[in-house]
Amino acid sequence: MKLLTYLHATLIAMLVLPLLYAIAELQDADGEGMLYLKCLLIFIPIMVTEIAVRRLKNLGAYLFSCIAVTLALWGVIRLFFGGSGVLYSIVIIAESLFAGLIRFRERLRLARQQREDDLYAAPAISLINQPSLGFLWYFAVMYLIGIIFYSKTLCDIAFWNGAIYFFVALAYTYITETNHYLGLNKRTKSIPRKRLYTISAAMAGLFALLVLIAMLPSFFLAGQRRYTDIRTWSDNMQYVEYQPMAAPQTGGDGYAGDDWVMMLHEGEPIPEPSKFWTYLGWISIAGFVMFMAHWAVKMFRQVFLEFRDSFDENGDKVEELDDESLQKEERLALRRGVKADSEAERIRRIYRRTIRKHRKEIPAPYESPSELEKNAGLFEDEDMKRLHVKYENVRYGQREGC
């Protein structure tokens, strides 16, 4: 699964450099095949930053790892691809830093979700870690740009990356959907996992084979593309010189240009513009700069608060309870006339929703909580076991920890 996510991000990022080459009418001196291999170098920072954001627990270590992999990438480019031009070095280094920034945002989202501790909230998933067949439009757009900018290199890389990406996204979708089906209802455990994977893999493989057969004509006809160049569409257009309208004559030579302005001021020189607007512009710029500085300081303060260790050295979750903020929120809710749900009501509501979600038929009145969970296929679910304990404590009027 991790390899599929790395390939997902790599195949998308590889097209940035050929796109810039196509727009700037540049060609790589080492040829198209070597350019493809050089673009694959972005795989290294994508993989390293993902490992770093998953394993490192503080901001300083993560920033150090991002800087280290960027410097290492720059050294590899200077050592092995020194003659590739400035644009190649700039793009690869920028993509490496951008990958680190995306992973950084992903880490902040995960830390925020862990702090909220919502058992049934959807996991924070970044687009850089989620291959999807919907991303095929990206390669189609790049292919179209290569045609209208007369770039065979961009067309070829977009075509082959799109073909590879289809099978990467298909494999990722197959694995995630199969795992989701197995975890949706625990009653499917009666079906052997190996048998289920075998049947679904055979169907996915047959579909992939049919798509590959449908792609074969495109592979052989790739050399028959008809290119155009959008930059030459206006070359044959004739330039028509603009002819200004003649100034009105009033018996003499007439007025034209600034003479009209002087006439409106009774022959006096044109007054200088008021300094009020100049001062107002400078005050607006200074206010905007101060606002951006305040926003940046606030954002970085929030970042350092969120990007802290969420687990201790034993792997247990570290929780901080802010009684003052909780009391403030409760007072605000009471002021607004909203009845705040108690903890017991919240647990009962979550328990009922969980049972209804996994059980289609209406439970019998005499069923115990254990029977409800068993008939819903949640008897062996770890999350349900923790919820069961909370529900029993609330049901019999007990408090956790007593």
PDB file of N, CA and C in Angstrom, residues 120-165:
ATOM      1  N   TYR A 120     -15.450   8.029  16.073  1.00  0.00           N
ATOM      2  CA  TYR A 120     -16.119   7.697  14.818  1.00  0.00           C
ATOM      3  C   TYR A 120     -15.899   8.751  13.741  1.00  0.00           C
ATOM      4  N   ALA A 121     -14.910   9.630  13.939  1.00  0.00           N
ATOM      5  CA  ALA A 121     -14.597  10.619  12.909  1.00  0.00           C
ATOM      6  C   ALA A 121     -13.813   9.958  11.785  1.00  0.00           C
ATOM      7  N   ALA A 122     -14.002  10.465  10.568  1.00  0.00           N
ATOM      8  CA  ALA A 122     -13.275   9.930   9.419  1.00  0.00           C
ATOM      9  C   ALA A 122     -11.788  10.241   9.560  1.00  0.00           C
ATOM     10  N   PRO A 123     -10.902   9.310   9.209  1.00  0.00           N
ATOM     11  CA  PRO A 123      -9.471   9.565   9.350  1.00  0.00           C
ATOM     12  C   PRO A 123      -9.004  10.655   8.404  1.00  0.00           C
ATOM     13  N   ALA A 124      -7.996  11.416   8.853  1.00  0.00           N
ATOM     14  CA  ALA A 124      -7.445  12.486   8.026  1.00  0.00           C
ATOM     15  C   ALA A 124      -6.558  11.876   6.948  1.00  0.00           C
ATOM     16  N   ILE A 125      -6.983  11.985   5.706  1.00  0.00           N
ATOM     17  CA  ILE A 125      -6.255  11.398   4.588  1.00  0.00           C
ATOM     18  C   ILE A 125      -5.877  12.510   3.618  1.00  0.00           C
ATOM     19  N   SER A 126      -4.614  12.601   3.300  1.00  0.00           N
ATOM     20  CA  SER A 126      -4.158  13.608   2.349  1.00  0.00           C
ATOM     21  C   SER A 126      -4.299  13.081   0.928  1.00  0.00           C
ATOM     22  N   LEU A 127      -4.522  14.000  -0.020  1.00  0.00           N
ATOM     23  CA  LEU A 127      -4.654  13.590  -1.411  1.00  0.00           C
ATOM     24  C   LEU A 127      -3.356  12.989  -1.945  1.00  0.00           C
ATOM     25  N   ILE A 128      -2.243  13.376  -1.336  1.00  0.00           N
ATOM     26  CA  ILE A 128      -0.963  12.849  -1.809  1.00  0.00           C
ATOM     27  C   ILE A 128      -0.797  11.386  -1.413  1.00  0.00           C
ATOM     28  N   ASN A 129      -1.658  10.897  -0.514  1.00  0.00           N
ATOM     29  CA  ASN A 129      -1.575   9.509  -0.055  1.00  0.00           C
ATOM     30  C   ASN A 129      -2.762   8.671  -0.491  1.00  0.00           C
ATOM     31  N   GLN A 130      -3.571   9.148  -1.422  1.00  0.00           N
ATOM     32  CA  GLN A 130      -4.795   8.447  -1.776  1.00  0.00           C
ATOM     33  C   GLN A 130      -4.939   8.357  -3.297  1.00  0.00           C
ATOM     34  N   PRO A 131      -4.372   7.348  -3.935  1.00  0.00           N
ATOM     35  CA  PRO A 131      -4.573   7.181  -5.375  1.00  0.00           C
ATOM     36  C   PRO A 131      -6.042   6.971  -5.706  1.00  0.00           C
ATOM     37  N   SER A 132      -6.462   7.535  -6.812  1.00  0.00           N
ATOM     38  CA  SER A 132      -7.859   7.422  -7.219  1.00  0.00           C
ATOM     39  C   SER A 132      -7.933   7.483  -8.739  1.00  0.00           C
ATOM     40  N   LEU A 133      -8.879   6.738  -9.302  1.00  0.00           N
ATOM     41  CA  LEU A 133      -9.071   6.763 -10.750  1.00  0.00           C
ATOM     42  C   LEU A 133      -9.554   8.127 -11.223  1.00  0.00           C
ATOM     43  N   GLY A 134     -10.068   8.946 -10.310  1.00  0.00           N
ATOM     44  CA  GLY A 134     -10.499  10.281 -10.692  1.00  0.00           C
ATOM     45  C   GLY A 134      -9.361  11.192 -11.096  1.00  0.00           C
ATOM     46  N   PHE A 135      -8.124  10.865 -10.724  1.00  0.00           N
ATOM     47  CA  PHE A 135      -6.981  11.697 -11.087  1.00  0.00           C
ATOM     48  C   PHE A 135      -6.543  11.494 -12.539  1.00  0.00           C
ATOM     49  N   LEU A 136      -7.182  10.601 -13.272  1.00  0.00           N
ATOM     50  CA  LEU A 136      -6.795  10.390 -14.673  1.00  0.00           C
ATOM     51  C   LEU A 136      -7.049  11.630 -15.529  1.00  0.00           C
ATOM     52  N   TRP A 137      -7.968  12.504 -15.077  1.00  0.00           N
ATOM     53  CA  TRP A 137      -8.210  13.734 -15.844  1.00  0.00           C
ATOM     54  C   TRP A 137      -6.952  14.594 -15.882  1.00  0.00           C
ATOM     55  N   TYR A 138      -6.124  14.530 -14.838  1.00  0.00           N
ATOM     56  CA  TYR A 138      -4.888  15.314 -14.777  1.00  0.00           C
ATOM     57  C   TYR A 138      -3.952  14.931 -15.919  1.00  0.00           C
ATOM     58  N   PHE A 139      -3.808  13.643 -16.167  1.00  0.00           N
ATOM     59  CA  PHE A 139      -2.932  13.198 -17.252  1.00  0.00           C
ATOM     60  C   PHE A 139      -3.538  13.522 -18.617  1.00  0.00           C
ATOM     61  N   ALA A 140      -4.873  13.468 -18.713  1.00  0.00           N
ATOM     62  CA  ALA A 140      -5.520  13.843 -19.973  1.00  0.00           C
ATOM     63  C   ALA A 140      -5.294  15.318 -20.289  1.00  0.00           C
ATOM     64  N   VAL A 141      -5.368  16.177 -19.275  1.00  0.00           N
ATOM     65  CA  VAL A 141      -5.124  17.609 -19.495  1.00  0.00           C
ATOM     66  C   VAL A 141      -3.675  17.850 -19.898  1.00  0.00           C
ATOM     67  N   MET A 142      -2.739  17.172 -19.252  1.00  0.00           N
ATOM     68  CA  MET A 142      -1.327  17.324 -19.616  1.00  0.00           C
ATOM     69  C   MET A 142      -1.072  16.844 -21.044  1.00  0.00           C
ATOM     70  N   TYR A 143      -1.735  15.777 -21.432  1.00  0.00           N
ATOM     71  CA  TYR A 143      -1.592  15.262 -22.795  1.00  0.00           C
ATOM     72  C   TYR A 143      -2.112  16.290 -23.811  1.00  0.00           C
ATOM     73  N   LEU A 144      -3.242  16.914 -23.499  1.00  0.00           N
ATOM     74  CA  LEU A 144      -3.807  17.930 -24.393  1.00  0.00           C
ATOM     75  C   LEU A 144      -2.892  19.151 -24.474  1.00  0.00           C
ATOM     76  N   ILE A 145      -2.310  19.557 -23.345  1.00  0.00           N
ATOM     77  CA  ILE A 145      -1.380  20.689 -23.361  1.00  0.00           C
ATOM     78  C   ILE A 145      -0.162  20.362 -24.213  1.00  0.00           C
ATOM     79  N   GLY A 146       0.322  19.118 -24.139  1.00  0.00           N
ATOM     80  CA  GLY A 146       1.455  18.724 -24.974  1.00  0.00           C
ATOM     81  C   GLY A 146       1.133  18.799 -26.450  1.00  0.00           C
ATOM     82  N   ILE A 147      -0.113  18.499 -26.833  1.00  0.00           N
ATOM     83  CA  ILE A 147      -0.495  18.569 -28.249  1.00  0.00           C
ATOM     84  C   ILE A 147      -0.554  20.016 -28.730  1.00  0.00           C
ATOM     85  N   ILE A 148      -1.177  20.903 -27.944  1.00  0.00           N
ATOM     86  CA  ILE A 148      -1.340  22.285 -28.414  1.00  0.00           C
ATOM     87  C   ILE A 148      -0.060  23.102 -28.264  1.00  0.00           C
ATOM     88  N   PHE A 149       0.931  22.609 -27.539  1.00  0.00           N
ATOM     89  CA  PHE A 149       2.212  23.295 -27.447  1.00  0.00           C
ATOM     90  C   PHE A 149       3.312  22.560 -28.231  1.00  0.00           C
ATOM     91  N   TYR A 150       2.920  21.631 -29.079  1.00  0.00           N
ATOM     92  CA  TYR A 150       3.839  20.900 -29.959  1.00  0.00           C
ATOM     93  C   TYR A 150       4.991  20.289 -29.158  1.00  0.00           C
ATOM     94  N   SER A 151       4.654  19.538 -28.093  1.00  0.00           N
ATOM     95  CA  SER A 151       5.666  18.932 -27.239  1.00  0.00           C
ATOM     96  C   SER A 151       5.462  17.417 -27.221  1.00  0.00           C
ATOM     97  N   LYS A 152       6.270  16.726 -27.998  1.00  0.00           N
ATOM     98  CA  LYS A 152       6.189  15.268 -28.019  1.00  0.00           C
ATOM     99  C   LYS A 152       6.600  14.674 -26.672  1.00  0.00           C
ATOM    100  N   THR A 153       7.565  15.311 -26.006  1.00  0.00           N
ATOM    101  CA  THR A 153       8.040  14.794 -24.723  1.00  0.00           C
ATOM    102  C   THR A 153       6.940  14.811 -23.679  1.00  0.00           C
ATOM    103  N   LEU A 154       6.227  15.927 -23.577  1.00  0.00           N
ATOM    104  CA  LEU A 154       5.141  16.017 -22.595  1.00  0.00           C
ATOM    105  C   LEU A 154       4.032  15.028 -22.923  1.00  0.00           C
ATOM    106  N   CYS A 155       3.702  14.877 -24.200  1.00  0.00           N
ATOM    107  CA  CYS A 155       2.661  13.920 -24.584  1.00  0.00           C
ATOM    108  C   CYS A 155       3.054  12.493 -24.216  1.00  0.00           C
ATOM    109  N   ASP A 156       4.296  12.121 -24.510  1.00  0.00           N
ATOM    110  CA  ASP A 156       4.741  10.756 -24.220  1.00  0.00           C
ATOM    111  C   ASP A 156       4.738  10.468 -22.722  1.00  0.00           C
ATOM    112  N   ILE A 157       5.290  11.401 -21.928  1.00  0.00           N
ATOM    113  CA  ILE A 157       5.359  11.166 -20.483  1.00  0.00           C
ATOM    114  C   ILE A 157       3.961  11.152 -19.874  1.00  0.00           C
ATOM    115  N   ALA A 158       3.088  12.062 -20.325  1.00  0.00           N
ATOM    116  CA  ALA A 158       1.717  12.070 -19.808  1.00  0.00           C
ATOM    117  C   ALA A 158       0.979  10.788 -20.200  1.00  0.00           C
ATOM    118  N   PHE A 159       1.221  10.307 -21.407  1.00  0.00           N
ATOM    119  CA  PHE A 159       0.538   9.098 -21.882  1.00  0.00           C
ATOM    120  C   PHE A 159       0.974   7.881 -21.072  1.00  0.00           C
ATOM    121  N   TRP A 160       2.279   7.679 -20.925  1.00  0.00           N
ATOM    122  CA  TRP A 160       2.767   6.504 -20.220  1.00  0.00           C
ATOM    123  C   TRP A 160       2.486   6.599 -18.721  1.00  0.00           C
ATOM    124  N   ASN A 161       2.637   7.784 -18.139  1.00  0.00           N
ATOM    125  CA  ASN A 161       2.308   7.932 -16.720  1.00  0.00           C
ATOM    126  C   ASN A 161       0.823   7.692 -16.455  1.00  0.00           C
ATOM    127  N   GLY A 162      -0.029   8.156 -17.384  1.00  0.00           N
ATOM    128  CA  GLY A 162      -1.457   7.910 -17.222  1.00  0.00           C
ATOM    129  C   GLY A 162      -1.794   6.432 -17.292  1.00  0.00           C
ATOM    130  N   ALA A 163      -1.139   5.705 -18.211  1.00  0.00           N
ATOM    131  CA  ALA A 163      -1.385   4.272 -18.319  1.00  0.00           C
ATOM    132  C   ALA A 163      -0.932   3.533 -17.060  1.00  0.00           C
ATOM    133  N   ILE A 164       0.252   3.895 -16.556  1.00  0.00           N
ATOM    134  CA  ILE A 164       0.750   3.255 -15.331  1.00  0.00           C
ATOM    135  C   ILE A 164      -0.121   3.625 -14.140  1.00  0.00           C
ATOM    136  N   TYR A 165      -0.528   4.892 -14.097  1.00  0.00           N
ATOM    137  CA  TYR A 165      -1.325   5.355 -12.958  1.00  0.00           C
ATOM    138  C   TYR A 165      -2.673   4.637 -12.888  1.00  0.00           C
TER     139      TYR A 165
END
